[in-house]
Coordinates of C-alpha atoms and ligand atoms in Angstrom, one line a residue:
M187 CA 0.3 -30.2 -8.8
N188 CA 3.9 -29.3 -6.6
K189 CA 3.7 -30.2 -3.1
K190 CA 2.9 -26.6 -1.1
T191 CA 5.7 -25.8 2.0
I192 CA 4.9 -24.7 5.5
L193 CA 7.2 -22.4 7.1
V194 CA 6.5 -24.0 11.0
T195 CA 7.7 -22.4 13.4
G196 CA 8.0 -23.1 16.7
G197 CA 7.7 -27.0 14.8
A198 CA 10.1 -28.6 17.5
G199 CA 7.7 -28.1 20.5
Y200 CA 4.5 -29.8 21.6
I201 CA 1.9 -28.8 19.4
G202 CA 4.2 -28.1 16.4
S203 CA 5.8 -31.0 16.4
H204 CA 2.2 -33.0 15.8
A205 CA 1.7 -30.2 13.1
C206 CA 4.4 -31.5 11.7
V207 CA 3.6 -34.8 11.6
E208 CA 0.1 -33.6 10.1
L209 CA 1.3 -31.5 7.9
L210 CA 3.9 -34.9 6.1
Q211 CA 1.4 -37.0 6.5
T212 CA -1.0 -34.8 4.2
G213 CA 1.4 -33.9 1.8
F214 CA 3.3 -30.4 2.7
N215 CA 6.7 -30.0 2.7
V216 CA 7.8 -28.6 6.0
V217 CA 10.5 -26.1 7.2
V218 CA 10.6 -25.6 11.2
V219 CA 12.9 -23.6 12.6
D220 CA 13.2 -23.4 16.3
N221 CA 15.4 -22.6 19.0
F222 CA 14.8 -24.6 21.0
S223 CA 14.5 -22.6 23.8
N224 CA 11.6 -24.8 24.9
S225 CA 12.0 -28.2 23.2
K226 CA 14.5 -30.4 22.3
P227 CA 15.9 -31.6 18.5
E228 CA 14.8 -35.4 19.3
S229 CA 10.9 -33.9 18.7
L230 CA 11.9 -33.4 14.9
R231 CA 14.0 -37.1 15.3
R232 CA 10.4 -38.5 16.7
V233 CA 8.5 -36.3 13.8
H234 CA 10.9 -38.6 11.3
A235 CA 10.4 -41.8 13.2
I236 CA 6.8 -41.5 13.3
T237 CA 6.3 -40.3 9.2
G238 CA 9.4 -42.0 7.6
L239 CA 9.9 -37.7 6.6
S240 CA 12.0 -34.9 7.5
P241 CA 11.4 -31.6 8.1
T242 CA 13.5 -28.9 7.0
L243 CA 15.4 -27.7 10.2
Y244 CA 16.9 -24.3 10.5
Q245 CA 17.8 -23.4 14.3
A246 CA 17.4 -19.9 14.8
D247 CA 15.1 -17.3 16.9
I248 CA 12.6 -15.4 14.6
R249 CA 14.0 -12.5 16.5
D250 CA 17.4 -13.1 14.2
K251 CA 16.4 -11.1 11.2
Q252 CA 19.7 -12.8 8.8
A253 CA 18.1 -15.6 9.4
L254 CA 14.6 -15.3 8.7
S255 CA 16.1 -13.1 5.8
D256 CA 18.3 -15.9 4.8
L257 CA 16.0 -18.8 5.8
F258 CA 13.3 -16.8 3.3
A259 CA 15.8 -17.0 0.6
N260 CA 16.4 -20.0 0.6
E261 CA 13.0 -22.1 0.6
T262 CA 10.2 -21.5 -1.4
I263 CA 7.6 -20.8 1.5
D264 CA 3.6 -20.5 0.6
A265 CA 2.6 -20.3 3.8
V266 CA 3.8 -20.0 7.8
I267 CA 2.7 -21.1 10.8
H268 CA 3.6 -19.5 13.2
F269 CA 3.0 -21.6 17.2
A270 CA 7.3 -20.1 18.3
G271 CA 6.5 -17.7 21.0
L272 CA 6.5 -18.6 25.1
K273 CA 3.2 -19.4 27.1
A274 CA 3.7 -19.8 30.9
V275 CA 0.8 -17.6 32.5
G276 CA 2.9 -17.2 36.0
E277 CA 6.2 -16.9 34.3
S278 CA 4.4 -13.9 32.1
C279 CA 3.6 -11.8 35.0
Q280 CA 7.3 -12.4 36.2
Q281 CA 9.3 -11.5 33.3
P282 CA 6.5 -9.2 31.0
L283 CA 9.4 -7.4 29.0
T284 CA 10.6 -11.2 28.3
Y285 CA 7.0 -12.0 27.1
Y286 CA 6.9 -9.1 24.8
N287 CA 10.1 -9.8 23.1
N288 CA 10.0 -12.2 22.6
N289 CA 6.2 -13.3 21.2
V290 CA 5.1 -9.0 20.4
Y291 CA 8.6 -8.4 18.9
G292 CA 9.4 -11.7 17.4
T293 CA 6.5 -12.1 15.5
L294 CA 7.4 -8.5 14.0
V295 CA 10.4 -10.1 12.6
L296 CA 8.1 -12.7 10.9
L297 CA 5.7 -10.5 9.0
E298 CA 8.4 -8.3 8.1
A299 CA 10.2 -11.6 6.3
M300 CA 7.1 -12.3 5.3
E301 CA 6.5 -9.1 3.6
A302 CA 9.8 -8.9 2.0
A303 CA 10.0 -12.2 0.6
N304 CA 6.0 -12.0 -0.6
V305 CA 4.8 -14.8 1.7
K306 CA 1.5 -13.7 3.0
Q307 CA -0.9 -17.1 3.8
L308 CA -0.3 -17.0 8.1
I309 CA -2.3 -19.6 10.5
F310 CA -1.5 -17.9 14.2
S311 CA -1.5 -19.8 17.4
S312 CA -3.6 -17.4 20.0
S313 CA -5.6 -18.6 22.9
A314 CA -8.6 -18.6 24.7
T315 CA -6.7 -16.2 27.3
V316 CA -7.6 -13.7 24.6
Y317 CA -11.1 -13.6 26.0
G318 CA -10.3 -12.5 29.4
E319 CA -12.7 -12.5 31.6
A320 CA -16.2 -12.5 29.7
T321 CA -19.2 -13.1 31.7
C322 CA -20.6 -15.3 29.7
Q323 CA -19.3 -19.4 30.2
Q324 CA -18.7 -20.2 26.3
Y325 CA -17.3 -18.0 24.0
A326 CA -18.2 -17.2 20.2
E327 CA -15.3 -15.6 18.3
D328 CA -17.3 -11.9 18.1
L329 CA -17.3 -11.5 22.5
S330 CA -15.0 -8.9 22.5
L331 CA -11.2 -9.0 24.1
G332 CA -10.2 -8.7 27.2
A333 CA -6.7 -11.1 28.1
I334 CA -5.9 -10.0 31.6
N335 CA -2.1 -11.0 32.2
P336 CA 0.3 -10.2 29.9
Y337 CA 0.6 -13.3 28.4
G338 CA -2.7 -13.1 26.8
R339 CA -1.9 -9.9 26.0
S340 CA 0.8 -10.5 24.2
K341 CA -1.4 -13.3 22.3
Q342 CA -4.6 -10.2 21.7
M343 CA -1.5 -7.2 20.5
I344 CA -0.6 -9.3 18.3
E345 CA -4.0 -10.3 16.8
D346 CA -4.2 -6.7 16.8
I347 CA -1.4 -6.0 14.5
L348 CA -2.6 -9.1 12.1
R349 CA -5.8 -7.2 11.9
D350 CA -4.7 -4.0 11.3
V351 CA -1.7 -5.5 8.4
S352 CA -5.1 -7.4 6.3
A353 CA -6.8 -4.0 6.9
A354 CA -3.9 -2.1 5.6
D355 CA -4.4 -4.3 2.0
K356 CA -6.9 -3.0 1.4
I357 CA -5.7 0.8 1.3
N358 CA -2.3 -0.1 -0.6
H359 CA -4.6 -2.1 -2.8
A360 CA -7.1 1.1 -4.0
S361 CA -4.3 3.4 -3.9
F362 CA -2.3 0.8 -6.1
M363 CA -4.9 0.3 -8.4
R364 CA -5.4 4.2 -8.6
T365 CA -1.9 4.8 -10.1
N366 CA -1.1 1.6 -12.2
D367 CA -4.1 0.6 -13.8
L368 CA -2.7 -1.5 -16.8
L369 CA -0.8 -3.4 -14.4
P370 CA -2.1 -7.1 -13.7
H371 CA -3.5 -7.6 -10.8
R372 CA -2.0 -11.2 -9.1
Q373 CA 1.1 -9.1 -8.4
L374 CA -0.5 -7.3 -5.7
R375 CA -0.6 -10.8 -3.0
K376 CA -2.9 -10.2 -0.4
W377 CA -2.1 -11.1 3.7
K378 CA -4.5 -14.2 4.1
I379 CA -4.8 -14.4 8.0
V380 CA -6.1 -17.2 10.4
L381 CA -6.0 -16.6 13.9
L382 CA -6.9 -19.7 15.5
R383 CA -7.9 -19.2 19.4
Y384 CA -7.2 -22.7 20.7
F385 CA -9.0 -24.1 24.2
N386 CA -7.0 -26.2 26.2
P387 CA -4.8 -28.3 24.2
I388 CA -3.9 -32.1 25.7
G389 CA -3.3 -35.9 24.5
A390 CA -0.4 -36.8 21.9
H391 CA 0.1 -38.9 19.3
E392 CA -1.8 -42.2 19.4
S393 CA 2.3 -43.2 18.5
G394 CA 3.2 -42.3 22.1
M395 CA 6.7 -41.4 20.4
I396 CA 6.2 -37.4 21.0
G397 CA 4.1 -35.6 23.1
E398 CA 4.4 -32.5 25.8
D399 CA 7.6 -32.4 27.8
P400 CA 7.5 -29.8 29.9
N401 CA 10.3 -28.3 31.2
G402 CA 10.4 -28.7 35.6
I403 CA 7.2 -28.8 37.7
P404 CA 4.2 -28.6 35.8
N405 CA 1.5 -25.4 35.5
N406 CA -0.2 -27.5 33.7
L407 CA -3.2 -29.6 34.5
L408 CA -3.2 -33.2 33.2
P409 CA 0.5 -32.2 32.7
Y410 CA 1.3 -32.5 36.3
I411 CA -1.4 -35.6 36.5
L412 CA 0.7 -37.4 34.8
Q413 CA 3.5 -37.4 36.9
V414 CA 1.4 -37.9 40.1
A415 CA 0.6 -41.2 37.8
S416 CA 4.2 -42.2 37.4
G417 CA 5.1 -41.2 40.2
K418 CA 7.2 -38.3 39.8
L419 CA 5.3 -36.1 42.5
A420 CA 3.0 -37.4 45.1
Q421 CA 0.1 -35.3 45.0
L422 CA -1.9 -33.1 42.6
S423 CA -3.1 -29.7 44.5
V424 CA -6.6 -29.5 43.6
W425 CA -7.4 -25.8 42.8
G426 CA -10.9 -24.7 44.3
D427 CA -13.6 -26.7 45.1
D428 CA -16.4 -24.1 45.1
Y429 CA -16.4 -22.7 42.7
P430 CA -20.2 -22.5 40.8
T431 CA -19.8 -25.4 39.0
R432 CA -21.3 -28.6 39.1
D433 CA -18.9 -29.9 40.9
G434 CA -17.1 -27.1 42.3
T435 CA -14.1 -27.4 40.5
G436 CA -12.9 -25.6 37.4
I437 CA -14.3 -26.0 34.4
R438 CA -11.8 -26.2 30.8
D439 CA -13.1 -26.6 27.1
Y440 CA -10.1 -30.4 26.9
I441 CA -9.3 -30.8 22.6
H442 CA -6.6 -33.8 21.6
V443 CA -3.3 -32.2 19.9
V444 CA -4.2 -34.1 16.8
D445 CA -7.9 -32.8 16.4
L446 CA -6.2 -29.0 17.0
V447 CA -3.7 -29.4 14.1
K448 CA -5.7 -30.6 11.9
G449 CA -7.7 -27.8 12.5
H450 CA -4.5 -26.2 11.2
I451 CA -4.4 -28.3 8.2
K452 CA -8.3 -27.5 7.8
A453 CA -7.0 -23.5 8.3
L454 CA -4.8 -24.3 5.3
A455 CA -7.2 -25.5 2.9
A456 CA -9.4 -22.1 4.1
L457 CA -6.6 -19.6 2.8
D458 CA -7.4 -21.1 -1.2
G459 CA -10.7 -20.8 -0.2
E460 CA -14.0 -17.7 -1.1
Q461 CA -13.8 -16.4 2.5
F462 CA -10.0 -15.9 1.8
A463 CA -9.9 -14.9 -2.3
T464 CA -10.1 -10.7 -2.0
G465 CA -6.8 -11.3 1.8
N466 CA -8.6 -11.3 5.6
C467 CA -7.9 -12.1 8.7
K468 CA -10.5 -14.2 10.5
A469 CA -9.6 -15.6 14.0
Y470 CA -11.5 -18.8 15.0
N471 CA -12.1 -20.9 18.3
L472 CA -10.6 -24.3 18.2
G473 CA -12.4 -26.3 21.0
A474 CA -14.6 -29.3 21.4
G475 CA -17.6 -27.1 22.9
M476 CA -18.1 -28.9 26.0
G477 CA -15.9 -28.8 29.1
Y478 CA -15.1 -31.1 31.8
S479 CA -14.6 -30.5 35.3
V480 CA -10.3 -30.8 37.7
L481 CA -12.3 -34.3 39.5
D482 CA -13.9 -35.1 35.6
I483 CA -10.4 -35.1 34.3
I484 CA -9.2 -36.8 37.9
N485 CA -12.1 -39.6 37.6
T486 CA -11.5 -40.8 33.7
F487 CA -7.7 -40.1 34.1
E488 CA -7.8 -43.6 37.1
K489 CA -11.1 -45.0 34.8
V490 CA -9.1 -45.8 31.7
T491 CA -5.6 -45.5 32.8
G492 CA -6.7 -48.1 36.0
R493 CA -4.1 -46.0 38.5
A494 CA -5.3 -43.6 41.0
I495 CA -4.4 -40.7 41.2
N496 CA -3.5 -39.2 44.7
Y497 CA -5.1 -36.0 45.4
K498 CA -6.3 -32.9 47.8
I499 CA -8.8 -30.1 47.6
A500 CA -6.6 -27.1 47.9
P501 CA -7.3 -22.7 47.4
R502 CA -7.8 -21.6 44.6
R503 CA -5.7 -20.1 42.2
A504 CA -5.3 -16.4 41.6
G505 CA -6.4 -15.4 38.2
D506 CA -8.4 -18.8 37.6
L507 CA -12.1 -18.4 36.0
A508 CA -14.5 -20.9 37.2
E509 CA -15.5 -22.0 33.8
Y510 CA -15.6 -21.5 30.2
F511 CA -15.7 -23.4 26.7
A512 CA -15.4 -22.7 23.0
N513 CA -18.5 -21.9 20.7
P514 CA -16.4 -23.9 17.6
A515 CA -19.8 -23.6 14.7
L516 CA -17.9 -21.1 12.7
A517 CA -14.6 -23.4 12.5
L518 CA -17.4 -25.8 11.9
A519 CA -18.7 -23.9 9.1
E520 CA -16.6 -22.2 7.6
L521 CA -13.3 -24.6 8.0
N522 CA -15.3 -27.4 7.9
W523 CA -12.8 -28.7 11.3
H524 CA -14.9 -30.0 14.4
T525 CA -13.1 -32.3 17.1
E526 CA -13.4 -35.9 16.7
K527 CA -11.6 -37.7 19.9
N528 CA -13.3 -38.1 23.3
L529 CA -12.1 -37.4 26.7
D530 CA -11.0 -41.6 27.3
D531 CA -8.6 -40.7 24.2
M532 CA -7.5 -37.9 25.0
L533 CA -6.4 -39.5 28.5
I534 CA -5.0 -42.2 27.0
D535 CA -2.9 -41.5 24.6
A536 CA -0.7 -38.7 26.9
W537 CA -1.1 -41.5 29.4
R538 CA 0.8 -44.4 26.7
W539 CA 3.2 -40.6 25.9
Q540 CA 3.9 -40.4 29.8
S541 CA 4.6 -43.9 30.4
N542 CA 6.8 -44.8 27.0
N543 CA 9.2 -41.3 27.8
P544 CA 9.3 -41.3 32.2
E545 CA 11.9 -38.7 31.8
G546 CA 10.4 -36.9 28.7
Y547 CA 13.1 -36.8 25.5
E548 CA 15.6 -36.7 27.5
Ligands
LIG42 P1 6.2 -25.5 22.9 O1 6.5 -23.9 24.3 O2 6.3 -26.7 23.6 O3 6.4 -24.6 22.0 C1 7.0 -23.8 21.0 C2 8.2 -24.1 20.2 O4 8.6 -22.7 20.2 C3 9.2 -24.5 21.2 O5 9.7 -25.5 20.3 C4 9.7 -23.1 21.2 O6 11.6 -23.8 21.5 C5 9.8 -22.5 19.8 N1 10.4 -20.8 20.9 C6 10.0 -20.3 21.1 N2 10.4 -18.6 21.2 C7 11.1 -19.0 19.8 C8 11.7 -17.9 18.9 N3 12.1 -17.0 19.3 N4 12.4 -18.4 18.4 C9 12.6 -19.7 17.8 N5 11.4 -20.6 18.3 C10 10.9 -20.2 19.4 O7 4.3 -24.6 23.3 P2 3.1 -25.4 22.7 O8 2.2 -26.0 23.9 O9 3.6 -25.7 21.5 O10 2.8 -23.9 22.1 C11 3.0 -23.2 20.5 C12 1.8 -21.9 20.9 O11 0.2 -22.5 20.8 C13 2.7 -20.9 21.7 O12 2.3 -19.9 20.9 C14 1.6 -21.0 23.2 O13 1.2 -19.5 22.8 C15 0.2 -21.5 22.0 N6 -0.8 -21.8 22.7 C16 -0.9 -22.9 23.4 C17 -1.2 -23.7 24.2 C18 -1.3 -24.4 24.8 O14 -1.8 -24.9 26.3 N7 -0.5 -25.4 24.5 C19 -3.0 -22.3 24.6 C20 -3.0 -21.3 23.6 C21 -2.1 -20.6 22.7
LIG43 N1 -6.1 -27.2 37.7 C1 -5.2 -28.0 38.9 N2 -4.3 -29.0 39.8 C2 -3.2 -28.1 38.4 C3 -3.7 -27.6 37.7 C4 -4.8 -27.0 36.9 O1 -6.8 -27.9 40.0 O2 -2.6 -28.1 39.7 C5 -7.1 -26.9 36.9 C6 -7.0 -24.9 37.3 O3 -7.9 -24.4 38.2 C7 -8.4 -25.5 36.0 C8 -8.7 -26.7 35.2 O4 -7.5 -27.4 36.4 O5 -9.3 -25.0 36.6 C9 -7.1 -26.6 33.7 O6 -5.9 -25.7 34.5 P1 -4.5 -25.4 32.9 O7 -3.6 -24.9 34.2 O8 -4.0 -26.6 32.8 O9 -5.0 -24.4 32.3 P2 -5.6 -23.5 31.9 O10 -6.0 -22.5 33.6 O11 -4.8 -22.1 31.6 O12 -6.8 -23.2 31.2

């Protein structure tokens, strides 16, 4: 059987580079499109060093219609995994237009290029941020959505667009069938779309060769801890110890990035299965299904690495929720996916990446 070819947008980024490794090792051909706005070509050289294989690279912006049209003309793409996007919540509040342009408009250009090339299988990087301020702590996919910042709303808008695109298939199919009774049905390719709502991806490939390489001072907890542990930053601020949680600090569902990308491989397989046989657009949570507090993360990091973390308790960060974690039951039932790595693995692997690459990919 011919190898399938997967287009990975944002394939040089943190999650994208791990996805490239997993896809290549699983036997897919990989084509990457990335504009390197938040990554470096070195990450793809490391993908080659790990796997002995190279993705085909198109250095381009996904908003560049001509570049995408050329890419789809040159390559025979079976499915797209769409990671490309901007992801900093704080920055999205300061520059909402930049976020909507890059994330929402960029996705529209991609979808139009896919439709023109008749490539209609898509795995989209969504986020638990689409749930907004839910009243419960464990989020299932059928919760109503209500993102509370421009970044989250850009993800929610894209989800809406993708649901509409999939729904239109059914309408178009019905009218096509009325007017083209004699044409073979296989000419009608349907959109098959998986929305993956990530909880908090952390960790790195166990080789220590690829990992998260944030620009400037990190916003997220684990990259910050790594830089305190390596001496680049002096002290971690724990934002709030008066939340109604077991130790007063915020609780999140952390997931190893390698488990996360394996969820994408499972999602690709599901596109060939019963659930998607006649086209569909479905959301799945990718999380461990349990939460750890900020103090759990600090204490476990100190235990597994032997490094002390200098921290202080600081006021709450605006917009933070006390506690939430995934209900990953649907991904288990329909994608046959669950996490395999534990918190020790996540922190050991993240620290290996950080200590081997104190300046990231520089
Ligand atoms: P990242 O910034 O490391 O990777 C994104 C990649 O996309 C980068 O290589 C960047 O250069 C590229 N890119 C951005 N805009 C582009 C454009 N217009 N054209 C071409 N390339 C472009 O981010 P990541 O952590 O790997 O996240 C990947 C996806 O997962 C994003 O869509 C993000 O919103 C989503 N996500 C991430 C997290 C997380 O905590 N990391 C959580 C939930 C969802
Ligand atoms: N956090 C913290 N100090 C930091 C960064 C984060 O105490 O320097 C806390 C934050 O308040 C939250 C948790 O760590 O409870 C995870 O935050 P992160 O920004 O990594 O993820 P998100 O808020 O997007 O879930």
